[in-house]
Amino acid sequence: MILPIVAYGDPVLKKVGVDIDKDYPNLDTLLDNMFETMYNASGVGLAAPQIGLAIRLFIVDTTPFSDDEDLTDEEQKALNGFKRVFINATILKEEGDEWAFNEGCLSIPDVREDVFRKPKVTIEYLDENFELHTEVFDGLIARVIQHEYDHIEGVLFTDKLSSLKKRLIKGRLGNISKGKIDVDYRMRFPDQKKKR
Ligand SMILES: [Zn+2]
């Protein structure tokens, strides 16, 4: 089932997510629905707060990035089919010199800005079978993980912009909250006037 994606301005996007355990109700269905929702919106990642749940869960599938011709064959191969579920994740370490990448977010349609992040990340997480992993990721995979991880910490990429950039996009963000935007996937807008 495709779930509505929560738009910028909804308080759930500002909440720090809580850990879940194996008994979390209907987790398999939730994961199926989240993947379906993400693919439907052509996303490469989706975090639970974006569908209204303040829990430490996010999913990633970087396959759409893998046909980028600017990447090496090796990088394309790493991105193709990289599909993961991250539960109760903790970033243990971020390393290297920050690099800029033009990020977007399914909760903030049509806004894209350069965001600086470190290139290498060590993360501890549980997979969908609640098996513990500690892994190191870099490049675009690390980038997507960092973006989604921010969601479960209540942080959006727009929070990371300069105050000038924030002022420049303020009006567009307000319009997104009100639903004054064309978007080709299902969304829920916090400040939309109810139709009578
Ligand atoms: Zn996002």
mmCIF file of C-alpha atoms and ligand atoms in Angstrom:
data_model
loop_
_atom_site.group_PDB
_atom_site.id
_atom_site.type_symbol
_atom_site.label_atom_id
_atom_site.label_comp_id
_atom_site.label_asym_id
_atom_site.label_seq_id
_atom_site.Cartn_x
_atom_site.Cartn_y
_atom_site.Cartn_z
ATOM 1 C CA MET A 1 0.000 0.000 0.000
ATOM 2 C CA ILE A 2 1.274 3.426 -0.892
ATOM 3 C CA LEU A 3 1.319 5.654 2.183
ATOM 4 C CA PRO A 4 1.050 9.454 2.102
ATOM 5 C CA ILE A 5 4.432 11.138 2.581
ATOM 6 C CA VAL A 6 4.431 13.808 5.272
ATOM 7 C CA ALA A 7 5.392 17.254 3.953
ATOM 8 C CA TYR A 8 7.754 19.858 5.348
ATOM 9 C CA GLY A 9 6.293 21.631 8.384
ATOM 10 C CA ASP A 10 4.743 18.586 10.033
ATOM 11 C CA PRO A 11 5.968 18.328 13.649
ATOM 12 C CA VAL A 12 6.703 14.588 13.250
ATOM 13 C CA LEU A 13 9.671 15.497 11.033
ATOM 14 C CA LYS A 14 11.236 17.344 13.998
ATOM 15 C CA LYS A 15 10.921 14.488 16.475
ATOM 16 C CA VAL A 16 13.801 12.269 17.545
ATOM 17 C CA GLY A 17 12.717 8.702 16.777
ATOM 18 C CA VAL A 18 12.462 6.020 19.444
ATOM 19 C CA ASP A 19 13.920 2.509 19.197
ATOM 20 C CA ILE A 20 11.602 -0.348 18.289
ATOM 21 C CA ASP A 21 11.770 -4.033 19.216
ATOM 22 C CA LYS A 22 10.922 -7.304 17.454
ATOM 23 C CA ASP A 23 7.339 -7.087 18.672
ATOM 24 C CA TYR A 24 6.636 -3.843 16.846
ATOM 25 C CA PRO A 25 3.177 -4.428 15.335
ATOM 26 C CA ASN A 26 3.025 -5.489 11.669
ATOM 27 C CA LEU A 27 6.638 -4.578 10.936
ATOM 28 C CA ASP A 28 6.785 -6.726 7.768
ATOM 29 C CA THR A 29 3.745 -4.972 6.323
ATOM 30 C CA LEU A 30 5.136 -1.590 7.333
ATOM 31 C CA LEU A 31 8.416 -2.345 5.518
ATOM 32 C CA ASP A 32 6.582 -3.552 2.392
ATOM 33 C CA ASN A 33 4.492 -0.386 2.425
ATOM 34 C CA MET A 34 7.521 1.834 2.936
ATOM 35 C CA PHE A 35 9.389 0.268 -0.020
ATOM 36 C CA GLU A 36 6.294 0.564 -2.220
ATOM 37 C CA THR A 37 5.869 4.202 -1.147
ATOM 38 C CA MET A 38 9.535 5.022 -1.802
ATOM 39 C CA TYR A 39 9.610 3.366 -5.251
ATOM 40 C CA ASN A 40 6.343 5.034 -6.219
ATOM 41 C CA ALA A 41 7.910 8.423 -5.448
ATOM 42 C CA SER A 42 11.204 7.493 -7.209
ATOM 43 C CA GLY A 43 13.137 7.954 -3.952
ATOM 44 C CA VAL A 44 16.407 6.312 -2.901
ATOM 45 C CA GLY A 45 15.592 6.434 0.824
ATOM 46 C CA LEU A 46 12.626 6.821 3.134
ATOM 47 C CA ALA A 47 12.533 7.256 6.910
ATOM 48 C CA ALA A 48 9.623 6.335 9.193
ATOM 49 C CA PRO A 49 8.965 9.961 10.297
ATOM 50 C CA GLN A 50 8.217 10.732 6.636
ATOM 51 C CA ILE A 51 5.179 8.476 6.860
ATOM 52 C CA GLY A 52 4.243 9.872 10.260
ATOM 53 C CA LEU A 53 6.004 7.456 12.635
ATOM 54 C CA ALA A 54 8.635 8.837 15.044
ATOM 55 C CA ILE A 55 10.597 5.568 15.245
ATOM 56 C CA ARG A 56 14.229 4.727 14.422
ATOM 57 C CA LEU A 57 13.616 3.016 11.107
ATOM 58 C CA PHE A 58 14.663 3.896 7.578
ATOM 59 C CA ILE A 59 15.088 2.112 4.268
ATOM 60 C CA VAL A 60 17.514 2.685 1.410
ATOM 61 C CA ASP A 61 17.724 1.503 -2.209
ATOM 62 C CA THR A 62 20.366 3.355 -4.191
ATOM 63 C CA THR A 63 19.725 1.495 -7.483
ATOM 64 C CA PRO A 64 18.354 4.620 -9.283
ATOM 65 C CA PHE A 65 21.751 6.315 -8.757
ATOM 66 C CA SER A 66 23.617 3.445 -10.422
ATOM 67 C CA ASP A 67 23.096 4.608 -14.023
ATOM 68 C CA ASP A 68 24.865 7.946 -13.379
ATOM 69 C CA GLU A 69 27.433 8.116 -16.183
ATOM 70 C CA ASP A 70 29.787 10.303 -14.136
ATOM 71 C CA LEU A 71 30.483 7.366 -11.818
ATOM 72 C CA THR A 72 33.095 4.659 -12.306
ATOM 73 C CA ASP A 73 31.979 1.107 -13.142
ATOM 74 C CA GLU A 74 32.894 0.080 -9.622
ATOM 75 C CA GLU A 75 30.783 2.838 -8.056
ATOM 76 C CA GLN A 76 27.831 1.973 -10.314
ATOM 77 C CA LYS A 77 28.107 -1.671 -9.297
ATOM 78 C CA ALA A 78 28.099 -0.785 -5.579
ATOM 79 C CA LEU A 79 24.957 1.337 -5.950
ATOM 80 C CA ASN A 80 23.042 -1.138 -8.112
ATOM 81 C CA GLY A 81 20.892 -3.300 -5.853
ATOM 82 C CA PHE A 82 22.078 -1.748 -2.596
ATOM 83 C CA LYS A 83 18.843 -2.258 -0.659
ATOM 84 C CA ARG A 84 18.789 -2.169 3.134
ATOM 85 C CA VAL A 85 16.584 -1.785 6.172
ATOM 86 C CA PHE A 86 18.123 0.121 9.097
ATOM 87 C CA ILE A 87 16.506 -0.322 12.521
ATOM 88 C CA ASN A 88 17.637 1.436 15.741
ATOM 89 C CA ALA A 89 20.703 2.736 13.904
ATOM 90 C CA THR A 90 23.517 4.690 15.535
ATOM 91 C CA ILE A 91 26.217 6.442 13.526
ATOM 92 C CA LEU A 92 29.444 5.641 15.378
ATOM 93 C CA LYS A 93 31.860 7.645 13.250
ATOM 94 C CA GLU A 94 31.936 10.074 10.301
ATOM 95 C CA GLU A 95 35.301 10.661 8.651
ATOM 96 C CA GLY A 96 37.054 12.546 5.865
ATOM 97 C CA ASP A 97 36.844 15.973 4.290
ATOM 98 C CA GLU A 98 33.306 17.258 3.809
ATOM 99 C CA TRP A 99 32.012 17.229 0.233
ATOM 100 C CA ALA A 100 28.976 18.874 -1.323
ATOM 101 C CA PHE A 101 26.154 16.951 -2.966
ATOM 102 C CA ASN A 102 22.904 18.350 -4.315
ATOM 103 C CA GLU A 103 20.306 16.756 -2.025
ATOM 104 C CA GLY A 104 16.556 16.520 -2.267
ATOM 105 C CA CYS A 105 13.908 15.014 -0.004
ATOM 106 C CA LEU A 106 10.539 13.394 -0.688
ATOM 107 C CA SER A 107 9.067 15.535 2.127
ATOM 108 C CA ILE A 108 10.363 18.722 0.457
ATOM 109 C CA PRO A 109 9.487 18.319 -3.241
ATOM 110 C CA ASP A 110 11.266 20.434 -5.865
ATOM 111 C CA VAL A 111 13.801 21.888 -3.432
ATOM 112 C CA ARG A 112 17.381 20.812 -4.075
ATOM 113 C CA GLU A 113 20.444 22.292 -2.403
ATOM 114 C CA ASP A 114 24.105 21.453 -1.922
ATOM 115 C CA VAL A 115 24.707 19.906 1.479
ATOM 116 C CA PHE A 116 28.158 19.274 2.966
ATOM 117 C CA ARG A 117 28.811 15.963 4.705
ATOM 118 C CA LYS A 118 31.774 13.739 5.510
ATOM 119 C CA PRO A 119 32.339 10.968 2.942
ATOM 120 C CA LYS A 120 32.726 7.924 5.190
ATOM 121 C CA VAL A 121 30.382 6.644 7.852
ATOM 122 C CA THR A 122 30.483 3.783 10.378
ATOM 123 C CA ILE A 123 27.008 2.728 11.436
ATOM 124 C CA GLU A 124 25.602 0.144 13.810
ATOM 125 C CA TYR A 125 22.083 -1.088 13.042
ATOM 126 C CA LEU A 126 19.663 -3.990 13.097
ATOM 127 C CA ASP A 127 18.385 -5.405 9.828
ATOM 128 C CA GLU A 128 14.796 -6.536 9.185
ATOM 129 C CA ASN A 129 15.573 -9.815 11.009
ATOM 130 C CA PHE A 130 16.894 -7.876 14.018
ATOM 131 C CA GLU A 131 20.447 -9.022 13.353
ATOM 132 C CA LEU A 132 23.102 -6.570 14.472
ATOM 133 C CA HIS A 133 25.576 -5.150 11.941
ATOM 134 C CA THR A 134 28.409 -2.650 12.156
ATOM 135 C CA GLU A 135 29.435 -1.483 8.690
ATOM 136 C CA VAL A 136 31.432 1.212 6.968
ATOM 137 C CA PHE A 137 29.974 2.964 3.926
ATOM 138 C CA ASP A 138 31.283 5.713 1.683
ATOM 139 C CA GLY A 139 30.362 7.770 -1.366
ATOM 140 C CA LEU A 140 26.726 8.073 -2.381
ATOM 141 C CA ILE A 141 25.634 5.163 -0.188
ATOM 142 C CA ALA A 142 27.015 6.971 2.881
ATOM 143 C CA ARG A 143 25.326 10.157 1.679
ATOM 144 C CA VAL A 144 21.874 8.539 1.477
ATOM 145 C CA ILE A 145 22.360 6.860 4.859
ATOM 146 C CA GLN A 146 23.386 10.166 6.473
ATOM 147 C CA HIS A 147 20.337 11.937 4.998
ATOM 148 C CA GLU A 148 17.939 9.224 6.220
ATOM 149 C CA TYR A 149 19.691 8.989 9.582
ATOM 150 C CA ASP A 150 19.116 12.712 10.054
ATOM 151 C CA HIS A 151 15.371 12.059 9.650
ATOM 152 C CA ILE A 152 15.313 9.715 12.647
ATOM 153 C CA GLU A 153 17.163 12.437 14.594
ATOM 154 C CA GLY A 154 14.509 15.006 13.629
ATOM 155 C CA VAL A 155 16.814 16.851 11.225
ATOM 156 C CA LEU A 156 16.114 17.867 7.599
ATOM 157 C CA PHE A 157 18.699 18.778 4.968
ATOM 158 C CA THR A 158 17.301 22.307 4.918
ATOM 159 C CA ASP A 159 18.392 22.654 8.576
ATOM 160 C CA LYS A 160 21.981 22.290 7.369
ATOM 161 C CA LEU A 161 21.896 25.235 4.915
ATOM 162 C CA SER A 162 23.377 28.679 5.495
ATOM 163 C CA SER A 163 21.061 31.286 6.992
ATOM 164 C CA LEU A 164 21.080 33.111 3.633
ATOM 165 C CA LYS A 165 19.973 29.977 1.751
ATOM 166 C CA LYS A 166 17.316 29.333 4.408
ATOM 167 C CA ARG A 167 15.911 32.844 3.880
ATOM 168 C CA LEU A 168 15.906 32.363 0.109
ATOM 169 C CA ILE A 169 13.827 29.163 0.225
ATOM 170 C CA LYS A 170 11.542 30.142 3.133
ATOM 171 C CA GLY A 171 8.607 31.027 0.886
ATOM 172 C CA ARG A 172 8.847 27.798 -1.083
ATOM 173 C CA LEU A 173 8.960 25.774 2.142
ATOM 174 C CA GLY A 174 5.848 27.598 3.386
ATOM 175 C CA ASN A 175 4.056 26.744 0.151
ATOM 176 C CA ILE A 176 4.995 23.083 0.526
ATOM 177 C CA SER A 177 3.494 23.024 4.062
ATOM 178 C CA LYS A 178 0.279 24.466 2.629
ATOM 179 C CA GLY A 179 0.163 21.952 -0.213
ATOM 180 C CA LYS A 180 0.676 24.659 -2.835
ATOM 181 C CA ILE A 181 2.838 22.441 -4.989
ATOM 182 C CA ASP A 182 2.525 20.006 -7.884
ATOM 183 C CA VAL A 183 3.677 16.591 -6.860
ATOM 184 C CA ASP A 184 3.035 13.258 -8.560
ATOM 185 C CA TYR A 185 2.936 11.093 -5.425
ATOM 186 C CA ARG A 186 0.648 10.958 -2.387
ATOM 187 C CA MET A 187 1.422 13.536 0.324
ATOM 188 C CA ARG A 188 -0.030 14.894 3.554
ATOM 189 C CA PHE A 189 0.367 18.633 4.105
ATOM 190 C CA PRO A 190 0.320 20.057 7.672
ATOM 191 C CA ASP A 191 -1.037 23.516 6.785
ATOM 192 C CA GLN A 192 -3.411 22.630 3.992
ATOM 193 C CA LYS A 193 -6.812 24.292 4.299
ATOM 194 C CA LYS A 194 -9.523 21.683 4.558
ATOM 195 C CA LYS A 195 -11.726 21.540 1.485
ATOM 196 C CA ARG A 196 -15.401 21.969 2.344
HETATM 197 ZN ZN ZN B 1 14.560 13.214 3.262
#
